[in-house]
Amino acid sequence: PEHRGGLGMHYTSVPNIMKVIEPLFLNELYETYESAKGNLKKLSDLRVRMGKIKIFDPACGSGNFLIIAFRELRKLEMLIIRDIQAMKGNQGSGSLDLGTEYLSIIKLSQFYGIELDDFAHEVAILSLWLAEHQMNQAFFAAFGMSRPALPLMETGHIVHGNACRVDWEVVCPKEKDDEIYILGNPPYLGAHVQSENQKEDMHIAFNGEESFKKLDYISCWIFKGANYISNSVHKLAFVSTNSICQGEQVSLLWTKVFEKNLEIPFAYQSFKWTNNAKDKAAVICIIVALSVSNKKPKQLFTNKTLKLVNNISPYLTDGTNTIIYSRNKPLCNVPVMVRGSSPVDGGHLILNEEEKNQLINENQGATIFIKKLIGAEEFVNGKIRWCLWITDENKNDAIGIDFIKKRINKVKEFRLASKKAATRDSSVIAYKFFEVKHKETNSIIVPRVTSERREYLQCGFLSNDTIVLDRAQVVYDAQPYIFAILSSKMHMVWTNVVTGRLKSDINYSVSLCYNNFPFPAISESQKQE
């Protein structure tokens, strides 16, 4: 599990694989088959077409996607051959033995893959051989003949290599009249957990563009896949974490994709990962496809329902490709929203109820150094904590209290032990929070992370004696009408679309949600209302 997790590898179940291959190519093949029934030429043409299709998984692992795609193509081919056999018999051809020309023409050489792990690479090759043998057995049971699998001469084009660094067109050449489908479940890995080698992979895949530094690892596959299929009939579809279609990553990735005249022909909105693996990946997934832009209806899957739409946005919604970019300042004339204050104190400036009472009982004058402390967890769950809040003006009085002096010394030791120079430098002001954002005004608190199940964004009004921690955002000197708008249904709709997520929970972003929200310009009387 540690090895797989480090590579961002996650086992994909057959139902999830079918969610990819059915709308990518299989459903259309079956529709063509249904319309070709009764027409010998059309059935034969479809079979020939299927014998030329290329399936390419540039993160193939042990070959699950390739195996299922191979099996499904062979199953459909058997239906076609059975229909051809019946039609030939009805036309008086005599024997129903159609000869070796009607043995399967779906070959392992139509299947391409790239895999970084050498063991998985070998397993993928073996798995394709086993799948071919199984389908040959099924073919023999149906038609009394099959192409021998032994000796093992033919294999799929499974390359042992780094998909972020190799040229995909060398692995799976694009030739005239090719019909290529790229699919798979590439590794995810957010920017903050990528190894140095993986960061270098990103640098190479994105040709050194700076935007890659904040993107998930899977963006390499989206970007390289977009380059591969641009100006062609080829298509791709990947299972991915939902993070690439949320928050800041949308502007960083999808602007580059859409400039290649590509669109999203189908997508599955966020769904919880389920499979039969022993160690299931704790992720919320999407499936997103890419193809050259056309006027055909797009398929948007959500909660097991299918909706036909004119366009699927990069947020995987029914709408235009409008993209929200990060802003440093609010779009409208409203107070700024900032992160709360950051203690970086090893917990020594923070007090629970018992510690606060002990300090006050021993030192009646200590109340001026104590304020309420509230972060996202405290606000959401109704908890109360306290903190030592000491200013430059009253620090000498505070240090005169033994309880407080001991706490300050522990903060100093904690900061001096840090590997970060800025934290060590702050040891000289160990009586204060590392980053002070507090203002002596009323304020509105907005948790940075809150449940997706809530109908309205959680936010609250606080008095000037409450310190907001950096696990939440805060608006100081805020009028009540700002609170009314932040807690409105409209703002929640906006937030659900444009913000990032922590799994499926809302990860409220100042630069995307608050600074971009079009607060209405309203009169004083409307504000009072």
Coordinates of C-alpha atoms in Angstrom, one line a residue:
P1 CA 0.0 0.0 0.0
E2 CA 2.8 2.5 0.8
H3 CA 4.4 1.8 -2.6
R4 CA 1.1 2.3 -4.5
G5 CA 0.2 5.4 -2.4
G6 CA 3.5 7.0 -3.1
L7 CA 3.0 6.6 -6.9
G8 CA -0.6 7.9 -6.6
M9 CA -1.9 4.5 -7.8
H10 CA -5.5 3.4 -7.1
Y11 CA -7.2 0.2 -8.1
T12 CA -10.1 0.8 -10.5
S13 CA -13.2 -1.4 -10.3
V14 CA -15.0 -2.8 -13.4
P15 CA -18.1 -0.6 -12.9
N16 CA -15.9 2.5 -12.8
I17 CA -14.0 1.4 -15.9
M18 CA -17.3 0.9 -17.7
K19 CA -18.3 4.5 -16.8
V20 CA -15.3 5.5 -18.9
I21 CA -15.4 3.2 -21.9
E22 CA -19.2 3.1 -22.4
P23 CA -19.6 6.8 -23.2
L24 CA -16.1 7.1 -24.7
F25 CA -16.6 4.6 -27.5
L26 CA -18.6 1.4 -26.6
N27 CA -22.1 2.9 -26.5
E28 CA -21.6 4.4 -30.0
L29 CA -20.3 1.1 -31.3
Y30 CA -23.4 -0.6 -30.0
E31 CA -25.6 2.1 -31.6
T32 CA -23.9 1.5 -34.9
Y33 CA -24.4 -2.2 -34.5
E34 CA -28.1 -1.8 -33.8
S35 CA -28.6 0.3 -36.9
A36 CA -26.5 -2.2 -39.0
K37 CA -28.6 -5.2 -38.1
G38 CA -29.9 -6.9 -41.2
N39 CA -27.3 -5.2 -43.5
L40 CA -24.4 -7.5 -44.2
K41 CA -22.2 -4.8 -45.6
K42 CA -22.7 -2.5 -42.6
L43 CA -22.1 -5.3 -40.1
S44 CA -18.9 -6.2 -42.0
D45 CA -17.7 -2.6 -42.1
L46 CA -18.3 -2.2 -38.4
R47 CA -16.3 -5.3 -37.7
V48 CA -13.4 -4.0 -39.9
R49 CA -13.6 -0.7 -38.1
M50 CA -13.3 -2.4 -34.7
G51 CA -10.2 -4.3 -35.9
K52 CA -8.5 -0.9 -36.4
I53 CA -9.4 0.9 -33.2
K54 CA -6.5 1.7 -30.9
I55 CA -7.0 1.8 -27.1
F56 CA -4.2 3.6 -25.2
D57 CA -3.8 3.8 -21.4
P58 CA -0.8 6.0 -20.6
A59 CA -1.0 5.0 -16.9
C60 CA -2.0 1.4 -17.4
G61 CA -0.9 -0.1 -14.1
S62 CA -1.6 -3.9 -14.3
G63 CA -3.9 -3.3 -17.3
N64 CA -7.4 -3.2 -16.0
F65 CA -8.7 -0.7 -18.5
L66 CA -7.1 -2.4 -21.4
I67 CA -8.4 -5.8 -20.4
I68 CA -12.0 -4.6 -20.0
A69 CA -11.8 -2.7 -23.3
F70 CA -10.4 -5.8 -25.0
R71 CA -13.2 -8.0 -23.6
E72 CA -16.0 -5.6 -24.5
L73 CA -14.8 -5.3 -28.1
R74 CA -14.5 -9.1 -28.4
K75 CA -18.0 -9.5 -27.0
L76 CA -19.5 -7.1 -29.5
E77 CA -17.5 -8.7 -32.3
M78 CA -19.1 -12.1 -31.4
L79 CA -22.6 -10.6 -31.7
I80 CA -21.7 -9.2 -35.1
I81 CA -20.3 -12.5 -36.3
R82 CA -23.3 -14.4 -35.0
D83 CA -25.6 -12.0 -37.0
I84 CA -23.4 -12.4 -40.2
Q85 CA -23.5 -16.2 -39.7
A86 CA -27.3 -16.1 -39.4
M87 CA -27.7 -13.9 -42.5
K88 CA -25.3 -16.0 -44.6
G89 CA -27.3 -19.1 -43.6
N90 CA -30.6 -17.5 -44.5
Q91 CA -29.2 -16.5 -47.9
G92 CA -28.7 -20.2 -48.7
S93 CA -25.0 -20.4 -48.4
G94 CA -25.4 -24.0 -47.2
S95 CA -23.0 -24.6 -44.4
L96 CA -22.9 -22.3 -41.4
D97 CA -19.2 -22.8 -41.2
L98 CA -18.0 -19.4 -42.4
G99 CA -14.3 -20.3 -42.4
T100 CA -11.2 -18.7 -40.8
E101 CA -12.0 -15.3 -42.3
Y102 CA -14.5 -14.9 -39.5
L103 CA -12.1 -15.6 -36.6
S104 CA -11.6 -12.6 -34.4
I105 CA -9.8 -9.7 -35.9
I106 CA -9.5 -7.8 -32.5
K107 CA -5.8 -8.1 -31.8
L108 CA -3.7 -7.4 -28.7
S109 CA -1.5 -5.2 -31.0
Q110 CA -4.4 -2.6 -30.9
F111 CA -3.8 -2.0 -27.2
Y112 CA -1.2 0.4 -26.0
G113 CA 0.0 1.4 -22.5
I114 CA 2.7 3.1 -20.5
E115 CA 3.5 2.1 -16.9
L116 CA 6.2 3.4 -14.6
D117 CA 6.3 0.4 -12.2
D118 CA 8.2 -2.5 -13.7
F119 CA 6.2 -5.3 -12.0
A120 CA 2.8 -3.8 -12.9
H121 CA 4.2 -3.4 -16.5
E122 CA 4.9 -7.1 -16.7
V123 CA 1.5 -8.0 -15.1
A124 CA -0.3 -5.9 -17.7
I125 CA 1.3 -7.9 -20.5
L126 CA 0.4 -11.2 -18.8
S127 CA -3.1 -10.0 -18.1
L128 CA -3.7 -9.2 -21.8
W129 CA -2.5 -12.7 -22.7
L130 CA -4.9 -14.2 -20.2
A131 CA -7.8 -12.0 -21.4
E132 CA -7.1 -13.1 -25.0
H133 CA -7.1 -16.7 -23.9
Q134 CA -10.4 -16.3 -22.0
M135 CA -12.1 -14.7 -25.0
N136 CA -10.7 -17.3 -27.4
Q137 CA -12.3 -19.9 -25.1
A138 CA -15.7 -18.0 -25.2
F139 CA -15.4 -17.7 -29.0
F140 CA -14.7 -21.4 -29.4
A141 CA -17.7 -22.2 -27.2
A142 CA -19.9 -20.0 -29.4
F143 CA -18.6 -20.9 -32.9
G144 CA -16.6 -24.2 -32.5
M145 CA -13.3 -22.6 -33.6
S146 CA -10.9 -19.9 -32.4
R147 CA -7.5 -18.5 -33.2
P148 CA -4.8 -20.3 -31.1
A149 CA -3.2 -18.1 -28.5
L150 CA -0.1 -20.3 -28.3
P151 CA 2.7 -19.7 -28.9
L152 CA 2.6 -16.3 -27.3
M153 CA 3.8 -14.3 -30.3
E154 CA 1.6 -11.2 -30.2
T155 CA 1.3 -8.8 -27.3
G156 CA 0.0 -5.4 -26.6
H157 CA 2.3 -2.4 -26.9
I158 CA 2.9 -2.0 -23.2
V159 CA 5.9 0.3 -22.6
H160 CA 7.8 0.5 -19.3
G161 CA 8.4 4.2 -18.8
N162 CA 7.4 7.5 -17.4
A163 CA 4.3 8.8 -19.2
C164 CA 5.1 12.4 -18.1
R165 CA 8.4 12.3 -19.9
V166 CA 8.0 10.0 -23.0
D167 CA 6.5 11.1 -26.3
W168 CA 3.0 9.5 -26.5
E169 CA 3.1 9.6 -30.3
V170 CA 6.1 7.3 -30.2
V171 CA 4.3 4.8 -27.9
C172 CA 1.0 5.0 -29.8
P173 CA 1.7 6.4 -33.3
K174 CA -1.1 8.4 -34.9
E175 CA -1.6 7.3 -38.5
K176 CA -4.0 8.3 -41.2
D177 CA -7.6 7.1 -40.6
D178 CA -6.7 6.0 -37.0
E179 CA -9.4 5.9 -34.4
I180 CA -7.7 6.2 -31.0
Y181 CA -9.2 6.3 -27.5
I182 CA -7.1 7.4 -24.6
L183 CA -8.4 6.3 -21.2
G184 CA -7.3 5.3 -17.7
N185 CA -7.0 6.3 -14.1
P186 CA -3.7 8.3 -13.8
P187 CA -2.1 9.0 -10.5
Y188 CA -3.5 12.0 -8.5
L189 CA -1.2 13.5 -5.9
G190 CA -1.8 17.1 -4.9
A191 CA 1.0 19.7 -5.4
H192 CA 1.9 19.6 -1.7
V193 CA 2.6 15.8 -1.6
Q194 CA 4.5 15.4 -4.8
S195 CA 8.1 14.1 -4.6
E196 CA 11.0 16.0 -6.2
N197 CA 10.9 13.5 -9.2
Q198 CA 7.2 14.1 -9.6
K199 CA 7.6 17.9 -9.5
E200 CA 10.3 17.4 -12.3
D201 CA 7.8 15.3 -14.2
M202 CA 5.3 18.2 -14.0
H203 CA 8.0 20.7 -15.2
I204 CA 8.8 18.5 -18.2
A205 CA 5.1 17.8 -19.1
F206 CA 4.2 21.5 -19.0
N207 CA 7.3 22.6 -20.8
G208 CA 8.5 24.6 -17.9
E209 CA 5.3 26.8 -17.5
E210 CA 5.0 28.1 -14.0
S211 CA 1.3 27.3 -13.6
F212 CA 2.0 23.6 -13.1
K213 CA 3.4 24.2 -9.6
K214 CA -0.1 24.4 -8.0
L215 CA -1.7 21.6 -10.1
D216 CA -2.4 18.0 -9.2
Y217 CA -0.1 15.4 -10.7
I218 CA -2.9 14.1 -12.9
S219 CA -2.8 17.4 -14.8
C220 CA 0.2 16.0 -16.7
W221 CA -2.0 13.4 -18.3
I222 CA -4.8 15.9 -19.1
F223 CA -2.4 18.4 -20.7
K224 CA -0.4 15.8 -22.7
G225 CA -3.6 14.1 -23.7
A226 CA -5.1 17.4 -24.9
N227 CA -2.0 18.0 -27.0
Y228 CA -2.3 14.4 -28.4
I229 CA -5.9 14.6 -29.6
S230 CA -6.0 18.3 -30.7
N231 CA -6.9 18.6 -34.4
S232 CA -8.0 15.0 -34.6
V233 CA -11.0 12.6 -34.2
H234 CA -9.3 10.9 -31.2
K235 CA -10.8 11.2 -27.8
L236 CA -9.8 10.7 -24.2
A237 CA -11.5 10.1 -20.8
F238 CA -9.8 9.8 -17.4
V239 CA -10.9 9.0 -13.9
S240 CA -9.6 11.8 -11.7
T241 CA -9.9 13.5 -8.4
N242 CA -12.5 16.3 -8.5
S243 CA -9.9 18.9 -7.5
I244 CA -8.8 19.6 -11.2
C245 CA -12.4 20.9 -11.8
Q246 CA -12.5 23.1 -8.7
G247 CA -11.1 26.2 -7.3
E248 CA -7.8 27.7 -8.6
Q249 CA -6.9 24.6 -10.7
V250 CA -9.7 25.4 -13.2
S251 CA -8.0 28.6 -14.3
L252 CA -4.5 27.1 -14.3
L253 CA -5.4 23.9 -16.3
W254 CA -8.5 24.4 -18.4
T255 CA -7.6 27.6 -20.1
K256 CA -4.7 25.7 -21.7
V257 CA -7.0 22.8 -22.7
F258 CA -9.7 24.9 -24.2
E259 CA -7.3 27.0 -26.3
K260 CA -6.7 23.8 -28.3
N261 CA -10.3 23.9 -29.6
L262 CA -11.3 21.0 -27.3
E263 CA -14.4 20.5 -25.3
I264 CA -15.8 18.1 -22.6
P265 CA -18.1 15.7 -24.5
F266 CA -19.1 13.8 -21.3
A267 CA -18.4 13.9 -17.6
Y268 CA -19.4 12.3 -14.3
Q269 CA -19.7 14.8 -11.5
S270 CA -18.2 14.0 -8.1
F271 CA -18.8 10.5 -6.8
K272 CA -17.4 8.6 -3.9
W273 CA -14.7 6.1 -4.8
T274 CA -15.8 2.5 -4.4
N275 CA -14.0 -0.7 -5.4
N276 CA -13.1 -4.1 -4.1
A277 CA -9.5 -3.3 -3.1
K278 CA -8.4 -4.1 0.5
D279 CA -7.0 -0.6 1.0
K280 CA -9.6 1.7 -0.7
A281 CA -8.4 5.1 -1.8
A282 CA -10.1 7.8 0.2
V283 CA -10.9 10.1 -2.7
I284 CA -13.9 11.8 -4.4
C285 CA -13.6 11.1 -8.1
I286 CA -14.9 12.5 -11.4
I287 CA -14.7 11.2 -14.9
V288 CA -13.8 13.8 -17.5
A289 CA -13.5 13.4 -21.3
L290 CA -12.0 15.5 -24.0
S291 CA -12.6 15.7 -27.8
V292 CA -12.5 18.3 -30.6
S293 CA -15.4 20.8 -30.3
N294 CA -18.6 19.9 -32.1
K295 CA -22.3 20.7 -31.9
K296 CA -23.4 17.3 -30.6
P297 CA -25.2 17.2 -27.2
K298 CA -22.9 16.6 -24.3
Q299 CA -23.6 14.0 -21.6
L300 CA -23.5 15.1 -18.0
F301 CA -23.8 12.3 -15.5
T302 CA -24.8 13.1 -11.9
N303 CA -26.3 10.9 -9.2
K304 CA -26.9 8.0 -11.6
T305 CA -28.8 10.3 -14.0
L306 CA -27.9 11.5 -17.4
K307 CA -28.6 15.0 -18.6
L308 CA -28.0 16.1 -22.2
V309 CA -26.6 19.6 -22.4
N310 CA -25.2 22.0 -24.9
N311 CA -21.9 22.5 -23.1
I312 CA -20.1 21.1 -20.0
S313 CA -18.1 23.8 -18.2
P314 CA -14.7 23.1 -16.6
Y315 CA -16.5 23.0 -13.3
L316 CA -18.5 20.0 -14.7
T317 CA -21.8 21.9 -14.7
D318 CA -24.3 22.7 -17.5
G319 CA -23.1 26.1 -18.7
T320 CA -20.5 28.1 -20.5
N321 CA -16.7 27.9 -20.2
T322 CA -16.5 31.0 -18.1
I323 CA -13.6 30.6 -15.7
I324 CA -13.1 32.4 -12.3
Y325 CA -9.6 33.6 -11.7
S326 CA -8.1 34.4 -8.3
R327 CA -8.3 38.0 -7.3
N328 CA -6.2 39.7 -4.6
K329 CA -8.9 42.4 -3.9
P330 CA -12.7 42.2 -3.9
L331 CA -14.4 42.9 -7.2
C332 CA -17.0 45.1 -5.4
N333 CA -16.9 47.8 -2.7
V334 CA -16.9 45.6 0.4
P335 CA -14.5 45.2 3.3
V336 CA -11.6 42.8 2.7
M337 CA -11.7 39.2 4.0
V338 CA -8.5 37.8 5.5
R339 CA -7.3 34.7 7.2
G340 CA -7.5 34.7 11.0
S341 CA -4.4 35.2 13.2
S342 CA -1.8 32.4 13.4
P343 CA -0.3 31.6 16.8
V344 CA 2.7 29.2 15.8
D345 CA 3.2 28.8 19.5
G346 CA 3.2 25.0 20.2
G347 CA -0.1 25.6 21.9
H348 CA 1.4 27.6 24.8
L349 CA -0.6 30.8 24.2
I350 CA -3.9 28.9 24.1
L351 CA -5.9 28.1 27.2
N352 CA -8.8 25.7 27.9
E353 CA -11.5 26.7 30.4
E354 CA -9.7 25.2 33.4
E355 CA -6.4 26.9 32.6
K356 CA -8.2 30.3 32.1
N357 CA -9.9 30.0 35.4
Q358 CA -6.7 29.0 37.2
L359 CA -4.9 32.0 35.8
I360 CA -7.7 34.4 36.8
N361 CA -8.1 32.9 40.3
E362 CA -4.4 33.3 40.9
N363 CA -4.1 36.7 39.3
Q364 CA -7.3 38.9 39.3
G365 CA -5.7 41.4 37.0
A366 CA -4.9 38.8 34.3
T367 CA -8.3 39.2 32.6
I368 CA -7.0 42.0 30.4
F369 CA -4.6 39.5 28.8
I370 CA -7.3 36.9 28.0
K371 CA -9.6 36.9 24.9
K372 CA -11.9 34.3 23.5
L373 CA -10.4 32.2 20.7
I374 CA -12.4 30.7 17.9
G375 CA -11.4 28.9 14.7
A376 CA -13.4 26.8 12.2
E377 CA -13.7 23.8 14.5
E378 CA -14.7 25.8 17.5
F379 CA -17.3 27.8 15.5
V380 CA -18.8 24.8 13.8
N381 CA -19.0 22.6 16.9
G382 CA -19.9 25.3 19.5
K383 CA -16.6 25.0 21.4
I384 CA -15.0 27.8 23.5
R385 CA -11.3 28.3 24.0
W386 CA -9.2 31.2 25.2
C387 CA -5.9 32.7 24.5
L388 CA -3.3 35.0 25.9
W389 CA -3.5 38.2 24.0
I390 CA -0.6 40.5 24.9
T391 CA 0.3 43.8 23.2
D392 CA 3.5 45.6 22.9
E393 CA 2.1 48.2 25.4
N394 CA 1.2 45.8 28.2
K395 CA 3.8 43.0 27.7
N396 CA 5.9 44.1 30.8
D397 CA 2.8 43.8 33.0
A398 CA 2.0 40.4 31.5
I399 CA 5.5 39.0 32.0
G400 CA 5.2 40.0 35.6
I401 CA 2.7 37.2 36.1
D402 CA 4.6 33.9 36.6
F403 CA 2.0 31.7 34.8
I404 CA 2.2 33.9 31.7
K405 CA 6.0 34.3 31.9
K406 CA 6.4 30.5 31.8
R407 CA 4.0 30.2 28.8
I408 CA 6.0 32.9 26.9
N409 CA 9.3 31.1 27.6
K410 CA 7.8 27.9 26.2
V411 CA 6.7 29.7 23.0
K412 CA 10.2 31.1 22.6
E413 CA 11.7 27.6 22.9
F414 CA 9.2 26.3 20.4
R415 CA 9.9 29.0 17.8
L416 CA 13.7 28.8 18.2
A417 CA 13.6 25.0 17.5
S418 CA 11.9 25.6 14.1
K419 CA 13.6 25.0 10.8
K420 CA 12.0 28.1 9.3
A421 CA 14.0 31.3 9.7
A422 CA 10.9 33.5 10.0
T423 CA 9.6 31.4 12.9
R424 CA 13.0 31.6 14.7
D425 CA 13.1 35.3 14.2
S426 CA 9.7 35.7 15.8
S427 CA 11.0 34.2 19.1
V428 CA 11.8 37.8 20.2
I429 CA 8.1 38.5 20.3
A430 CA 7.1 35.2 21.9
Y431 CA 4.4 37.0 23.9
K432 CA 2.4 37.6 20.6
F433 CA 0.8 35.5 17.9
F434 CA 3.2 34.8 15.0
E435 CA 0.8 36.6 12.6
V436 CA -1.6 39.1 14.0
K437 CA -4.7 40.0 11.9
H438 CA -7.0 40.9 14.7
K439 CA -8.8 44.3 14.8
E440 CA -10.7 45.8 17.7
T441 CA -14.0 45.8 15.8
N442 CA -16.9 43.5 15.3
S443 CA -16.2 40.8 12.7
I444 CA -17.7 38.0 10.6
I445 CA -16.2 34.6 10.7
V446 CA -16.3 32.2 7.8
P447 CA -14.8 28.7 8.3
R448 CA -12.3 27.7 5.6
V449 CA -13.7 24.1 5.5
T450 CA -17.4 23.2 6.1
S451 CA -19.7 20.3 5.2
E452 CA -21.1 20.1 1.6
R453 CA -24.4 19.0 3.2
R454 CA -25.2 22.4 4.5
E455 CA -27.8 24.5 2.7
Y456 CA -26.2 27.8 3.7
L457 CA -22.6 28.8 4.3
Q458 CA -21.8 28.9 7.9
C459 CA -20.7 32.3 9.1
G460 CA -21.2 34.2 12.3
F461 CA -21.0 37.7 13.9
L462 CA -18.4 38.1 16.6
S463 CA -17.6 40.9 19.0
N464 CA -14.2 42.7 19.3
D465 CA -13.1 40.6 22.2
T466 CA -12.8 37.4 20.1
I467 CA -9.6 36.3 18.3
V468 CA -10.2 34.4 15.0
L469 CA -7.7 31.6 14.2
D470 CA -6.2 31.1 10.8
R471 CA -8.4 28.0 10.3
A472 CA -11.1 30.5 9.4
Q473 CA -11.5 33.6 7.3
V474 CA -12.7 36.9 8.8
V475 CA -14.1 40.2 7.7
Y476 CA -13.4 43.1 10.2
D477 CA -15.5 46.2 10.7
A478 CA -18.3 44.4 8.8
Q479 CA -21.8 45.7 8.4
P480 CA -24.8 43.3 9.0
Y481 CA -25.8 43.4 5.3
I482 CA -22.4 41.7 4.4
F483 CA -23.3 38.9 6.8
A484 CA -26.8 38.7 5.2
I485 CA -25.3 38.3 1.7
L486 CA -22.6 35.8 2.8
S487 CA -25.3 33.6 4.4
S488 CA -27.7 33.8 1.5
K489 CA -28.7 31.0 -0.8
M490 CA -27.2 32.8 -3.8
H491 CA -23.8 33.0 -2.2
M492 CA -24.0 29.3 -1.4
V493 CA -24.8 28.5 -5.0
W494 CA -21.8 30.6 -6.1
T495 CA -19.5 28.9 -3.5
N496 CA -20.5 25.4 -4.5
V497 CA -19.5 26.1 -8.1
V498 CA -16.3 28.0 -7.9
T499 CA -14.6 27.0 -4.6
G500 CA -12.1 24.2 -4.1
R501 CA -12.9 21.1 -2.0
L502 CA -11.4 19.0 0.8
K503 CA -12.7 15.6 -0.4
S504 CA -16.3 16.8 -1.0
D505 CA -16.4 19.4 1.8
I506 CA -16.4 23.1 0.9
N507 CA -12.9 24.7 1.1
Y508 CA -14.0 28.4 1.1
S509 CA -11.5 30.6 -0.8
V510 CA -11.2 34.3 -0.3
S511 CA -9.5 34.9 -3.7
L512 CA -12.1 32.9 -5.6
C513 CA -15.4 33.0 -3.7
Y514 CA -15.4 36.3 -1.7
N515 CA -13.2 38.5 -3.9
N516 CA -15.1 37.5 -7.1
F517 CA -18.6 37.5 -5.8
P518 CA -20.7 40.3 -7.4
F519 CA -22.1 41.9 -4.2
P520 CA -25.0 44.2 -5.3
A521 CA -24.5 47.9 -5.1
I522 CA -27.5 48.7 -2.8
S523 CA -28.9 51.8 -1.0
E524 CA -28.7 52.4 2.8
S525 CA -32.3 51.6 3.1
Q526 CA -31.8 48.3 1.4
K527 CA -28.9 47.5 3.7
Q528 CA -31.1 48.2 6.7
E529 CA -33.8 45.9 5.2

